Amino acid sequence: MADSVQYAMQWLLKRGYQPHQAAALVGHGIQESGLRTDAVGDNGTAKGVFQWRGDRLSGLYNFARETGQDANSLDTQLGYLDRELNTTEKRAGDALRASTDVRSATRAGMMYERPAGYTAANPEAGHGWANRFGKAQELFGGAPAVTADAPASRLLATPAATVWGAPPAAVMSASPFDNLAAAFAGSANREQAEAQAADQQRRKALLGGGLGAMFG
C-alpha cells in the first residue's frame, strides 16, 4: 500500500491540492479501502478507493469511459475524486479548498464521504473519524515535495516507515513548507554570489582600462 499512498499524495499535490488537503483525502482513502481500487464493501454495493455507491459509482464508470481509462486504475479513481470535488460534490470541495489545517481538511473530507454517523453539524461523529484524522496527520508530517514524473516507488525522499510510524527526529523529513523555504533561501544566496562576482569583474575591467590609459 505504501507505493499507492505515495503515488496518491504526489498526484494530488501536482493537481494543486495543498499538502494538508492531499493528506486528508488520502487518509480517507486509507480508511475506506486501504487505497485499493478493487475494494468492495457494504455487501457488494460500494466499490473503489472511496467506496462509491449508487449514482456515484455509475459516475465513476461513466468518467472512465469518457476519458478512455480503466475504471480500476488509481489514476482514474483519483481523477474522478477531483471531478466530483469540482462538480457534484463541490460543497465538500469548496470546504476542502478553504481548509487551513489537517483537521479542517479532514472534516471537509467527511462531507465528501458521509460515512455512518456523519452529520453536517458534527462531522467528527462519522464512522472512523479517529483513524481518518490520525492517518492524515501522519501523512502531512511526511508529505513529499512535488517531483516531475518520478516513479511511484521514489516519490518520497524518506522511507515509508517515516510516513506510518513515529521515526526518530533525526530521520524525519522536513515539512513541505520548510523545503520551500530552503529552496528560496538557496536561490537567493546564489543570486547574491553571482551579483558579487559580476561586480568584481566590472571593477577589474575599469581598473585595467585606467592603467592602460596612463601607460599607453
Tab-separated table of C-alpha atoms in Angstrom:
chain	number	residue	atom	x	y	z
A	1	MET	CA	0.000	0.000	0.000
A	2	ALA	CA	2.941	2.344	0.626
A	3	ASP	CA	3.535	2.907	-3.097
A	4	SER	CA	-0.145	3.711	-3.632
A	5	VAL	CA	-0.071	6.184	-0.752
A	6	GLN	CA	2.978	7.932	-2.150
A	7	TYR	CA	1.539	7.981	-5.649
A	8	ALA	CA	-1.810	9.378	-4.478
A	9	MET	CA	-0.114	12.109	-2.449
A	10	GLN	CA	2.044	13.090	-5.402
A	11	TRP	CA	-0.924	13.033	-7.798
A	12	LEU	CA	-2.990	15.347	-5.595
A	13	LEU	CA	-0.112	17.753	-4.982
A	14	LYS	CA	0.519	18.039	-8.713
A	15	ARG	CA	-3.182	18.698	-9.227
A	16	GLY	CA	-2.909	21.753	-6.973
A	17	TYR	CA	-4.088	20.493	-3.601
A	18	GLN	CA	-2.169	21.771	-0.592
A	19	PRO	CA	-0.201	19.170	1.422
A	20	HIS	CA	-2.694	19.137	4.305
A	21	GLN	CA	-5.590	18.733	1.860
A	22	ALA	CA	-3.914	15.883	-0.017
A	23	ALA	CA	-3.091	14.177	3.281
A	24	ALA	CA	-6.713	14.406	4.396
A	25	LEU	CA	-8.035	12.889	1.163
A	26	VAL	CA	-5.539	10.041	1.220
A	27	GLY	CA	-6.303	9.438	4.900
A	28	HIS	CA	-9.952	8.970	3.983
A	29	GLY	CA	-8.985	6.601	1.178
A	30	ILE	CA	-6.923	4.508	3.573
A	31	GLN	CA	-9.838	4.243	5.987
A	32	GLU	CA	-12.337	3.404	3.251
A	33	SER	CA	-10.385	0.803	1.277
A	34	GLY	CA	-6.704	0.713	2.156
A	35	LEU	CA	-6.369	2.635	-1.150
A	36	ARG	CA	-7.357	-0.487	-3.077
A	37	THR	CA	-9.019	0.397	-6.350
A	38	ASP	CA	-10.724	-3.015	-6.473
A	39	ALA	CA	-12.061	-2.913	-2.901
A	40	VAL	CA	-15.693	-3.981	-2.460
A	41	GLY	CA	-17.761	-3.138	0.628
A	42	ASP	CA	-21.259	-2.789	2.027
A	43	ASN	CA	-22.333	-6.233	0.811
A	44	GLY	CA	-21.068	-5.591	-2.690
A	45	THR	CA	-22.727	-2.207	-3.161
A	46	ALA	CA	-19.669	0.004	-2.603
A	47	LYS	CA	-16.517	-0.126	-4.717
A	48	GLY	CA	-13.191	1.572	-5.254
A	49	VAL	CA	-10.785	3.645	-3.205
A	50	PHE	CA	-13.508	5.885	-1.809
A	51	GLN	CA	-16.238	3.221	-1.753
A	52	TRP	CA	-18.613	4.895	-4.193
A	53	ARG	CA	-22.179	3.575	-4.379
A	54	GLY	CA	-25.281	4.044	-6.492
A	55	ASP	CA	-25.227	7.027	-8.823
A	56	ARG	CA	-21.742	7.982	-7.721
A	57	LEU	CA	-20.393	4.547	-8.637
A	58	SER	CA	-22.119	4.787	-12.005
A	59	GLY	CA	-20.466	8.177	-12.367
A	60	LEU	CA	-17.056	6.550	-11.926
A	61	TYR	CA	-17.727	4.126	-14.775
A	62	ASN	CA	-19.022	6.939	-16.978
A	63	PHE	CA	-15.935	9.017	-16.188
A	64	ALA	CA	-13.684	6.102	-17.142
A	65	ARG	CA	-15.484	5.684	-20.480
A	66	GLU	CA	-15.354	9.416	-21.208
A	67	THR	CA	-11.628	9.604	-20.554
A	68	GLY	CA	-10.752	6.254	-22.125
A	69	GLN	CA	-9.263	4.920	-18.903
A	70	ASP	CA	-9.567	1.775	-16.815
A	71	ALA	CA	-12.110	2.310	-14.033
A	72	ASN	CA	-9.949	0.209	-11.710
A	73	SER	CA	-6.786	2.290	-12.100
A	74	LEU	CA	-5.666	4.628	-9.335
A	75	ASP	CA	-5.228	7.475	-11.819
A	76	THR	CA	-8.838	7.136	-12.942
A	77	GLN	CA	-10.259	6.995	-9.438
A	78	LEU	CA	-8.227	9.992	-8.290
A	79	GLY	CA	-9.359	11.839	-11.401
A	80	TYR	CA	-12.975	11.027	-10.573
A	81	LEU	CA	-12.449	12.219	-6.988
A	82	ASP	CA	-11.129	15.514	-8.345
A	83	ARG	CA	-14.044	15.856	-10.767
A	84	GLU	CA	-16.620	15.237	-8.035
A	85	LEU	CA	-14.962	17.799	-5.762
A	86	ASN	CA	-15.398	20.354	-8.539
A	87	THR	CA	-18.908	19.381	-9.663
A	88	THR	CA	-21.423	17.168	-7.868
A	89	GLU	CA	-19.513	17.332	-4.562
A	90	LYS	CA	-18.431	20.961	-4.944
A	91	ARG	CA	-19.705	21.866	-1.492
A	92	ALA	CA	-17.194	19.444	0.007
A	93	GLY	CA	-14.579	20.619	-2.496
A	94	ASP	CA	-15.065	24.255	-1.527
A	95	ALA	CA	-14.756	23.367	2.157
A	96	LEU	CA	-11.585	21.414	1.420
A	97	ARG	CA	-10.022	24.245	-0.579
A	98	ALA	CA	-10.891	26.701	2.207
A	99	SER	CA	-9.301	24.479	4.862
A	100	THR	CA	-6.151	25.737	6.539
A	101	ASP	CA	-5.039	22.711	8.547
A	102	VAL	CA	-5.279	18.927	8.631
A	103	ARG	CA	-8.302	18.850	10.926
A	104	SER	CA	-10.451	21.186	8.845
A	105	ALA	CA	-9.387	19.369	5.666
A	106	THR	CA	-10.327	16.014	7.186
A	107	ARG	CA	-13.690	17.436	8.255
A	108	ALA	CA	-14.261	18.554	4.656
A	109	GLY	CA	-13.411	15.029	3.543
A	110	MET	CA	-16.128	13.714	5.859
A	111	MET	CA	-18.578	15.852	3.890
A	112	TYR	CA	-17.388	14.100	0.735
A	113	GLU	CA	-17.562	10.582	2.211
A	114	ARG	CA	-20.562	10.985	4.545
A	115	PRO	CA	-19.928	7.758	6.484
A	116	ALA	CA	-22.371	6.306	9.011
A	117	GLY	CA	-22.895	8.721	11.896
A	118	TYR	CA	-21.857	11.785	9.895
A	119	THR	CA	-23.872	14.988	10.177
A	120	ALA	CA	-23.052	18.432	8.831
A	121	ALA	CA	-23.308	19.756	12.382
A	122	ASN	CA	-20.863	17.176	13.733
A	123	PRO	CA	-18.645	15.660	11.017
A	124	GLU	CA	-16.355	14.095	13.597
A	125	ALA	CA	-19.160	11.780	14.742
A	126	GLY	CA	-18.842	9.914	11.440
A	127	HIS	CA	-17.530	6.354	11.390
A	128	GLY	CA	-13.747	6.052	11.574
A	129	TRP	CA	-13.044	9.716	12.317
A	130	ALA	CA	-10.113	8.991	14.633
A	131	ASN	CA	-8.424	6.740	12.073
A	132	ARG	CA	-9.056	9.144	9.206
A	133	PHE	CA	-7.689	12.130	11.099
A	134	GLY	CA	-4.767	10.151	12.524
A	135	LYS	CA	-3.630	8.929	9.107
A	136	ALA	CA	-3.988	12.414	7.647
A	137	GLN	CA	-1.789	13.832	10.414
A	138	GLU	CA	0.882	11.184	9.810
A	139	LEU	CA	0.845	11.782	6.071
A	140	PHE	CA	1.066	15.543	6.441
A	141	GLY	CA	4.159	15.127	8.603
A	142	GLY	CA	5.824	13.166	5.795
A	143	ALA	CA	4.274	14.855	2.756
A	144	PRO	CA	6.579	14.619	-0.293
A	145	ALA	CA	7.773	17.548	-2.318
A	146	VAL	CA	6.350	17.520	-5.848
A	147	THR	CA	8.642	15.829	-8.353
A	148	ALA	CA	8.371	15.632	-12.126
A	149	ASP	CA	7.204	12.232	-13.377
A	150	ALA	CA	9.013	10.273	-10.687
A	151	PRO	CA	8.253	6.549	-10.291
A	152	ALA	CA	5.719	5.900	-7.556
A	153	SER	CA	8.296	3.967	-5.511
A	154	ARG	CA	10.554	7.029	-5.371
A	155	LEU	CA	8.103	9.809	-4.664
A	156	LEU	CA	9.162	10.200	-1.042
A	157	ALA	CA	12.730	11.051	-0.179
A	158	THR	CA	12.273	9.196	3.133
A	159	PRO	CA	11.294	5.528	3.566
A	160	ALA	CA	7.665	4.553	4.056
A	161	ALA	CA	8.281	3.980	7.773
A	162	THR	CA	8.587	7.720	8.250
A	163	VAL	CA	5.048	8.106	6.950
A	164	TRP	CA	3.355	5.404	9.008
A	165	GLY	CA	5.198	5.333	12.278
A	166	ALA	CA	6.860	7.766	14.619
A	167	PRO	CA	10.502	7.820	13.402
A	168	PRO	CA	13.360	9.409	15.334
A	169	ALA	CA	13.505	13.169	14.924
A	170	ALA	CA	16.877	12.853	13.209
A	171	VAL	CA	15.414	10.992	10.248
A	172	MET	CA	12.056	12.719	9.950
A	173	SER	CA	11.662	14.693	6.750
A	174	ALA	CA	11.119	18.427	6.926
A	175	SER	CA	7.672	19.776	6.245
A	176	PRO	CA	6.888	20.856	2.665
A	177	PHE	CA	6.966	24.444	3.851
A	178	ASP	CA	10.494	24.036	5.289
A	179	ASN	CA	11.613	22.539	1.972
A	180	LEU	CA	10.211	25.505	0.066
A	181	ALA	CA	11.861	27.982	2.412
A	182	ALA	CA	15.213	26.249	1.978
A	183	ALA	CA	14.843	26.307	-1.781
A	184	PHE	CA	14.104	30.025	-1.834
A	185	ALA	CA	16.989	30.722	0.529
A	186	GLY	CA	19.388	28.765	-1.691
A	187	SER	CA	18.207	30.645	-4.756
A	188	ALA	CA	18.701	33.999	-3.045
A	189	ASN	CA	22.247	33.047	-1.957
A	190	ARG	CA	23.169	32.008	-5.495
A	191	GLU	CA	21.845	35.264	-6.939
A	192	GLN	CA	23.834	37.282	-4.379
A	193	ALA	CA	27.060	35.392	-5.182
A	194	GLU	CA	26.560	35.880	-8.918
A	195	ALA	CA	25.986	39.615	-8.446
A	196	GLN	CA	29.163	39.934	-6.364
A	197	ALA	CA	31.222	38.082	-8.990
A	198	ALA	CA	29.880	40.312	-11.768
A	199	ASP	CA	30.708	43.421	-9.737
A	200	GLN	CA	34.288	42.218	-9.242
A	201	GLN	CA	34.666	41.657	-12.991
A	202	ARG	CA	33.453	45.188	-13.711
A	203	ARG	CA	35.938	46.627	-11.201
A	204	LYS	CA	38.828	44.711	-12.788
A	205	ALA	CA	37.827	45.895	-16.263
A	206	LEU	CA	37.663	49.526	-15.156
A	207	LEU	CA	40.987	49.289	-13.345
A	208	GLY	CA	42.638	47.677	-16.363
A	209	GLY	CA	41.300	50.386	-18.676
A	210	GLY	CA	42.560	53.141	-16.405
A	211	LEU	CA	46.075	51.713	-16.202
A	212	GLY	CA	46.180	51.287	-19.980
A	213	ALA	CA	45.335	54.957	-20.497
A	214	MET	CA	48.055	56.056	-18.076
A	215	PHE	CA	50.904	53.988	-19.538
A	216	GLY	CA	49.719	53.524	-23.153
